[in-house]
Structures are given as structure tokens and as C-alpha cells.
Tab-separated table of C-alpha atoms in Angstrom:
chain	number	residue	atom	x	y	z
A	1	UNK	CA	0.000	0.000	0.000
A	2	UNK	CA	1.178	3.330	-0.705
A	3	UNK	CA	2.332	5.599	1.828
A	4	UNK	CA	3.253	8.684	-0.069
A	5	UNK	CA	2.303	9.800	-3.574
A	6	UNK	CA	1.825	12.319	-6.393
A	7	UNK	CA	-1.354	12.317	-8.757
A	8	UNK	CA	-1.202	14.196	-12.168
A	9	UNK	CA	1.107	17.137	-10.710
A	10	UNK	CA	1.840	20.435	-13.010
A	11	UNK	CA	4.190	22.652	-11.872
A	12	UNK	CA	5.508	25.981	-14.155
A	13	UNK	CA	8.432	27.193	-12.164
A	14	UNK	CA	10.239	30.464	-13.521
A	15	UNK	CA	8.420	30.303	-16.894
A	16	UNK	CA	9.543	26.446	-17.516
A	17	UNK	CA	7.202	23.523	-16.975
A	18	UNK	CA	8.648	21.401	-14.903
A	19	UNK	CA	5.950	18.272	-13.970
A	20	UNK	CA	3.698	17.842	-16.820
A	21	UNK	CA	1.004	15.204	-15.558
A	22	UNK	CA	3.703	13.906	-12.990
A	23	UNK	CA	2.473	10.491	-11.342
A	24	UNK	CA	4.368	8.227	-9.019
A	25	UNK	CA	3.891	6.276	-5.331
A	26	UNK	CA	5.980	5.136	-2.863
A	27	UNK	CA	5.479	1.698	-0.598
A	28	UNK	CA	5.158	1.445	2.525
A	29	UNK	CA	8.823	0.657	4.093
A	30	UNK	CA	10.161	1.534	0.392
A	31	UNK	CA	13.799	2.936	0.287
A	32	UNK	CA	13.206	5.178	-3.295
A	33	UNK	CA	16.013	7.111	-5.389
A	34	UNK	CA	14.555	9.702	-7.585
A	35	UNK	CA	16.931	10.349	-10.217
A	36	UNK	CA	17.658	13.229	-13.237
A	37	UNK	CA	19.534	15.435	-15.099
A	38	UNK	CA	20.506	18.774	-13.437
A	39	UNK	CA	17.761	21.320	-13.644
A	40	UNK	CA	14.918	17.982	-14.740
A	41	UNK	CA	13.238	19.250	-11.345
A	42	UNK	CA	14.134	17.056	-8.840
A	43	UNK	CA	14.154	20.038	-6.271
A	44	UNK	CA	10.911	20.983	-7.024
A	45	UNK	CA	9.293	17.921	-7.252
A	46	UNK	CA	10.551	17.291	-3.789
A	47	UNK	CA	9.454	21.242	-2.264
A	48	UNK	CA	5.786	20.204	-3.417
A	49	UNK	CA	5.693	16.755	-1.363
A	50	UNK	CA	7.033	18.647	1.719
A	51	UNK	CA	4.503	21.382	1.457
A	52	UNK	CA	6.743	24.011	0.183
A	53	UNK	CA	5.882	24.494	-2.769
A	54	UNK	CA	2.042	24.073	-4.141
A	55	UNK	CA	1.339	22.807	-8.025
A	56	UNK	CA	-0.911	24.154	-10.170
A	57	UNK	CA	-3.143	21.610	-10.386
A	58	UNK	CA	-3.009	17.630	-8.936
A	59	UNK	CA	-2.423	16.556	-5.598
A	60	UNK	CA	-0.040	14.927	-3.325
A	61	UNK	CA	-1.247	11.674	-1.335
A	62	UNK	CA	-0.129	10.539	2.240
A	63	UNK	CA	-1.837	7.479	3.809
A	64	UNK	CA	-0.747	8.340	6.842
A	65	UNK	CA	-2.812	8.584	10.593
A	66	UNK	CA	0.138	10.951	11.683
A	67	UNK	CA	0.083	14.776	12.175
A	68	UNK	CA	3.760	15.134	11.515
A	69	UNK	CA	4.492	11.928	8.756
A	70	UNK	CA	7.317	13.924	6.718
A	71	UNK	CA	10.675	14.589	7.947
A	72	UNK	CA	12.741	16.019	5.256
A	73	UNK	CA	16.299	17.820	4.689
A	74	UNK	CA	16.775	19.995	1.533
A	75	UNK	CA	19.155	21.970	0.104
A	76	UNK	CA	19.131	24.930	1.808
A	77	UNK	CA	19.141	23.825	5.533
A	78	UNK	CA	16.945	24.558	7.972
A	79	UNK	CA	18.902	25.347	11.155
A	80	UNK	CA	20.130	28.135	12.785
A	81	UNK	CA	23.604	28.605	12.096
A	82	UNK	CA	24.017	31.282	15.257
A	83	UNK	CA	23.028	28.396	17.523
A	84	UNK	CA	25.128	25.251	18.546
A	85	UNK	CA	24.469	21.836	17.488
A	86	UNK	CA	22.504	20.789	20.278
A	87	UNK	CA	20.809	24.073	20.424
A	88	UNK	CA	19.446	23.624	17.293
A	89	UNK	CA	18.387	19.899	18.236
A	90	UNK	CA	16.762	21.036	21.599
A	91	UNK	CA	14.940	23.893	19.464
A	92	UNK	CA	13.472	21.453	16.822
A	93	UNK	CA	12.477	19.040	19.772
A	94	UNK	CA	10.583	22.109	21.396
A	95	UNK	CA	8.675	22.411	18.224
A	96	UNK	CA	8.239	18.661	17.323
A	97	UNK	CA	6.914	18.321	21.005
A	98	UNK	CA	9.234	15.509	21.949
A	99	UNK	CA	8.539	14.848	25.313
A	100	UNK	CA	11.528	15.441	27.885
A	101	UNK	CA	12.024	11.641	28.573
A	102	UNK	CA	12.723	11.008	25.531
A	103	UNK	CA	14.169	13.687	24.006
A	104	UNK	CA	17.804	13.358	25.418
A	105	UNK	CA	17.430	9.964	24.091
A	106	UNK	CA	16.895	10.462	20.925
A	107	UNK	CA	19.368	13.777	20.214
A	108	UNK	CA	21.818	11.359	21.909
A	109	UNK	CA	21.455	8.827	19.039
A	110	UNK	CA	21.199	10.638	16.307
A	111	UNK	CA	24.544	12.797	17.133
A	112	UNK	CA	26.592	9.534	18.218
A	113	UNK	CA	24.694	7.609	14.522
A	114	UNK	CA	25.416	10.753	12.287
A	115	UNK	CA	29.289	11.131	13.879
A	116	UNK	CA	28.512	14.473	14.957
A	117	UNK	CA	29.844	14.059	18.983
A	118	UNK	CA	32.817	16.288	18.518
A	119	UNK	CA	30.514	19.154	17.182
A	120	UNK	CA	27.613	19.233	20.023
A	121	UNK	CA	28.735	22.456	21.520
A	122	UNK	CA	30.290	24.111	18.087
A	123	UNK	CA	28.353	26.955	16.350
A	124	UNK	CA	26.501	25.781	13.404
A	125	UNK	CA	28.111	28.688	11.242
A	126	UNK	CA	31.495	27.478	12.199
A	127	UNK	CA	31.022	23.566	10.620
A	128	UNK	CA	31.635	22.069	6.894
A	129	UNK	CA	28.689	22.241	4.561
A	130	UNK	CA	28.742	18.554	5.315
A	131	UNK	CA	28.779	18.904	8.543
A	132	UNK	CA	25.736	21.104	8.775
A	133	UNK	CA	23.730	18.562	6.133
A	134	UNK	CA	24.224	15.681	8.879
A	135	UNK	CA	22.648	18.368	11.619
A	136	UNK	CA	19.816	19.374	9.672
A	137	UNK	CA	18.870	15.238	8.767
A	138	UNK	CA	19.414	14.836	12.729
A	139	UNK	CA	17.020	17.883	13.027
A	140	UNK	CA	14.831	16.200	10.510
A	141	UNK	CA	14.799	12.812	12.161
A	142	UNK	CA	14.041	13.706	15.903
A	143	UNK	CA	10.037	13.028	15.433
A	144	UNK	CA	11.077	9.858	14.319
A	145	UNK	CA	8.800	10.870	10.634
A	146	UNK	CA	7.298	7.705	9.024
A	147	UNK	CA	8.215	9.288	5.650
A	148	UNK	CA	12.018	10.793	5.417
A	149	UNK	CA	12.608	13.225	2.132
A	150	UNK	CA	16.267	14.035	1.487
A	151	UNK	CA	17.686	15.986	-1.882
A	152	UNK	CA	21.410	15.801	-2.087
A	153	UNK	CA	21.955	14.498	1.581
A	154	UNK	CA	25.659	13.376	0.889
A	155	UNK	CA	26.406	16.660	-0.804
A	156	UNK	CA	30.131	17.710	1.300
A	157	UNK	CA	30.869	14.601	2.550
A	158	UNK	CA	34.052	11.882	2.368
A	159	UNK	CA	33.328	8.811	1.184
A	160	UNK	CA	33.856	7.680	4.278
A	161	UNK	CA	30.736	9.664	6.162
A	162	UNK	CA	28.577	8.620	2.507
A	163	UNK	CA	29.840	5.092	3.739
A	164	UNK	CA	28.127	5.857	7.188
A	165	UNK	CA	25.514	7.890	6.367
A	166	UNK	CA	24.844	4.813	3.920
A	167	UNK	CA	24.440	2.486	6.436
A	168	UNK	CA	22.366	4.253	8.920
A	169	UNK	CA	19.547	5.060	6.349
A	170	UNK	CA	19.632	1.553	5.706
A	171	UNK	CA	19.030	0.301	9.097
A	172	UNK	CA	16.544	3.291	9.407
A	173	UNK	CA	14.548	1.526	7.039
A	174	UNK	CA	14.512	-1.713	7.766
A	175	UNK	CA	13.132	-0.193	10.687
A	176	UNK	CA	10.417	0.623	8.517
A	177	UNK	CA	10.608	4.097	7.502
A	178	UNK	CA	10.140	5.220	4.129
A	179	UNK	CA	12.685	7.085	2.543
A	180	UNK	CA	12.988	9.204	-0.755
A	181	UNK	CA	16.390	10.374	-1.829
A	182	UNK	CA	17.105	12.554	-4.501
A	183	UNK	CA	21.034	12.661	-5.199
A	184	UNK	CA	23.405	12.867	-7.772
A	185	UNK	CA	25.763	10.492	-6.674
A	186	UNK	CA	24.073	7.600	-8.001
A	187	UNK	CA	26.803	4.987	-7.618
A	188	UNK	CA	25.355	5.591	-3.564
A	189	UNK	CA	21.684	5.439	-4.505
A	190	UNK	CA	21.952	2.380	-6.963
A	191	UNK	CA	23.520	0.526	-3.637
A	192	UNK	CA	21.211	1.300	-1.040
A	193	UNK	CA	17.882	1.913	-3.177
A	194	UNK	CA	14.792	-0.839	-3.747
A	195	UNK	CA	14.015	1.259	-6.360
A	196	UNK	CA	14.589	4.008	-8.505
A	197	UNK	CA	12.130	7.010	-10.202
A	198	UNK	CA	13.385	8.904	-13.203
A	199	UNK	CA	12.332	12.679	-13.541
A	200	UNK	CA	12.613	13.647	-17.054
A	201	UNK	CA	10.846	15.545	-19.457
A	202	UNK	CA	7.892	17.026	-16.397
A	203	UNK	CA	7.179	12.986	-16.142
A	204	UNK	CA	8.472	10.206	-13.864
A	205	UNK	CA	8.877	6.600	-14.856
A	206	UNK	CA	10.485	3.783	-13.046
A	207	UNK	CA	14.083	3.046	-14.060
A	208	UNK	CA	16.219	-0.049	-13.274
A	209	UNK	CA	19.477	0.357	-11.708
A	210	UNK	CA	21.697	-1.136	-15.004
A	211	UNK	CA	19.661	2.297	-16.555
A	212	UNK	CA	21.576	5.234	-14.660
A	213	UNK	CA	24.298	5.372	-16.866
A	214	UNK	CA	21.889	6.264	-19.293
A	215	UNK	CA	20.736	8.945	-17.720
A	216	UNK	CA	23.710	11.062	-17.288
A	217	UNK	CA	25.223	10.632	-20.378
């Protein structure tokens, strides 16, 4: 069963129309890559499921009995970058109404899972661009979301942290959360994907992984 899903999306973004009839679902426990050439939309596609961004006409679906089911990370982060690491976390628990049993918990794991233990008490302004992706997907994580939405979330890091930010999405969800990851580095996303969406020409069609090179040719 579906969990997450577009129906017949049109989006014109600065004069260029960028869904035409756009159509896809994701499963339930589905690990997704969605997939495309520079400026095919990907970004945009991705603003409308998170609410950002509304389409002209069509409709996004979530089966979902949640009030919060989407946590996402984008491009342009979302934390504060005069606060410290675990300011930021405490802040986004406030708001996510984590209760206070719990939340030390969980901003414990997700700084110790996303190697970020050296930076708790470090001004966000003062870390790597990588470094500040891994504290926004903590950020993004601490309402433990059903549905996690990342675009570009190894953008600035070594293969090593890809390596480990690899594996902890993985185990994330086989946990059972859905996740939809829109990167360009699709040597990672052929890896650790079920399955992979294509976003070309406004439309979206299911690719298989011996496909990508394809695409970026």
C-alpha cells in the first residue's frame, strides 16, 4: 500500500514547466532514489511533497494517521547557524513536542549515529557544509517521521561519512521508515535503493538500476 504519492502534478516554475502530468507512489517501508539530469526538477518535485511548494493543479497523497508523517532535509538547511548543534536539536524538539524523557534519548542517538559528537557544543556557522547537512537530517529525524525526504543528503561529505551515512539510512529503514532520496551520486543510490524514479521531461517513470548510466550521459 502506498504511503506517499503524487497524482497528475503540473508545476511551471520560472516560466519552464517542470511536472507535466507527474504520477508516481511510494510503498510502505520503500527505500526510493529519484533520479535526473541537473535542472529535470528534482528540487521541485521534492518542495511540493514537503509542502513548500504548491502545483498548479493535482495533488499529493499521504496514507498516513500521523500529524507530523514527513521529515525532510533539503538543500538549503533549515537550522540556525548562530546556535550550537545541540541548540538547534533542543529547538526542533521544542517544536516537534518531543517529550523530555525522551528527548535526550533520541538527540543522543542521532549525534553519536550521524558522527557528529565532537561538534555538540560548536556553532553551526562554524562547521563544513557537510557537517551542517548531517545536523539538519538529525534535526529532521528527531520526530522519528514515518516518511524521510532528502535531496542531495551526501552533498560535502568523504566517502567515508557517505559510507556511514549509507548504512544508517539503511538500518533506518529496515526499521520501517520510508525514505525518498534525490542525489546525484548515483553509484550511492543504486547501492542502497529498492528502487529508482526517473524525472525527465515534467514525467516520472520507473528506471532499473543497469539504466543510470543512461541517464547522465
Amino acid at each position: 500500500m502506498y504511503i506517499i504519492g503524487a497524482l497528475g502534478l503540473n508545476k511551471t516554475f520560472d516560466k519552464k514547466k517542470v511536472l507535466r502530468n507527474a504520477n508516481f507512489s511510494a510503498e510502505k517501508g520503500e527505500l526510493l532514489g529519484l533520479v535526473g539530469r541537473s535542472g529535470s526538477g528534482k528540487s521541485v518535485l521534492i518542495k511540493i511533497l514537503i509542502g513548500f511548494f504548491k502545483p498548479d493543479s493535482g495533488k499529493v497523497l499521504i496514507n498516513s494517521k500521523s500529524d507530523l508523517p514527513i521529515g525532510y532535509s533539503i538543500q538549503e538547511n533549515a537550522v540556525y547557524e548562530d546556535m550550537k548543534v545541540n541548540q538547534n536539536l533542543n529547538y526542533f524538539a521544542k517544536i516537534n513536542k518531543i517529550p523530555e524523557k525522551l528527548k535526550e534519548e533520541q538527540i543522543d542517538f542521532l549525534i553519536k549515529n550521524l558522527g557528529l559528537e565532537e561538534y555538540r557544543k560548536i556553532l553551526v556557522k562554524n562547521l563544513s557544509g557537510g557537517t551542517k547537512k548531517r545536523v539538519d537530517l538529525a534535526c529532521a529525524l528527531l520526530n522519528n517521521p514515518e516518511i524521510l525526504i532528502l535531496d542531495e543528503p551526501f552533498l560535502g561529505l568523504d566517502p567515508e561519512l557517505v559510507n556511514n551515512l549509507s548504512d544508517f539510512l539503511i538500518d533506518l529503514n529496515k526499521k520501517g521508515t520510508t525514505i525518498i532520496i534525490s542525489s546525484h551520486q548515483t553509484v550511492e543510490l543504486a547501492q542502497i535503493c529498492s528502487r529508482l524514479v526517473l524525472l525527465k521531461d515534467g514525467q516520472l517513470y520507473s528506471i532499473k538500476k543497469e539504466q543510470l548510466k543512461e541517464v547522465y550521459k
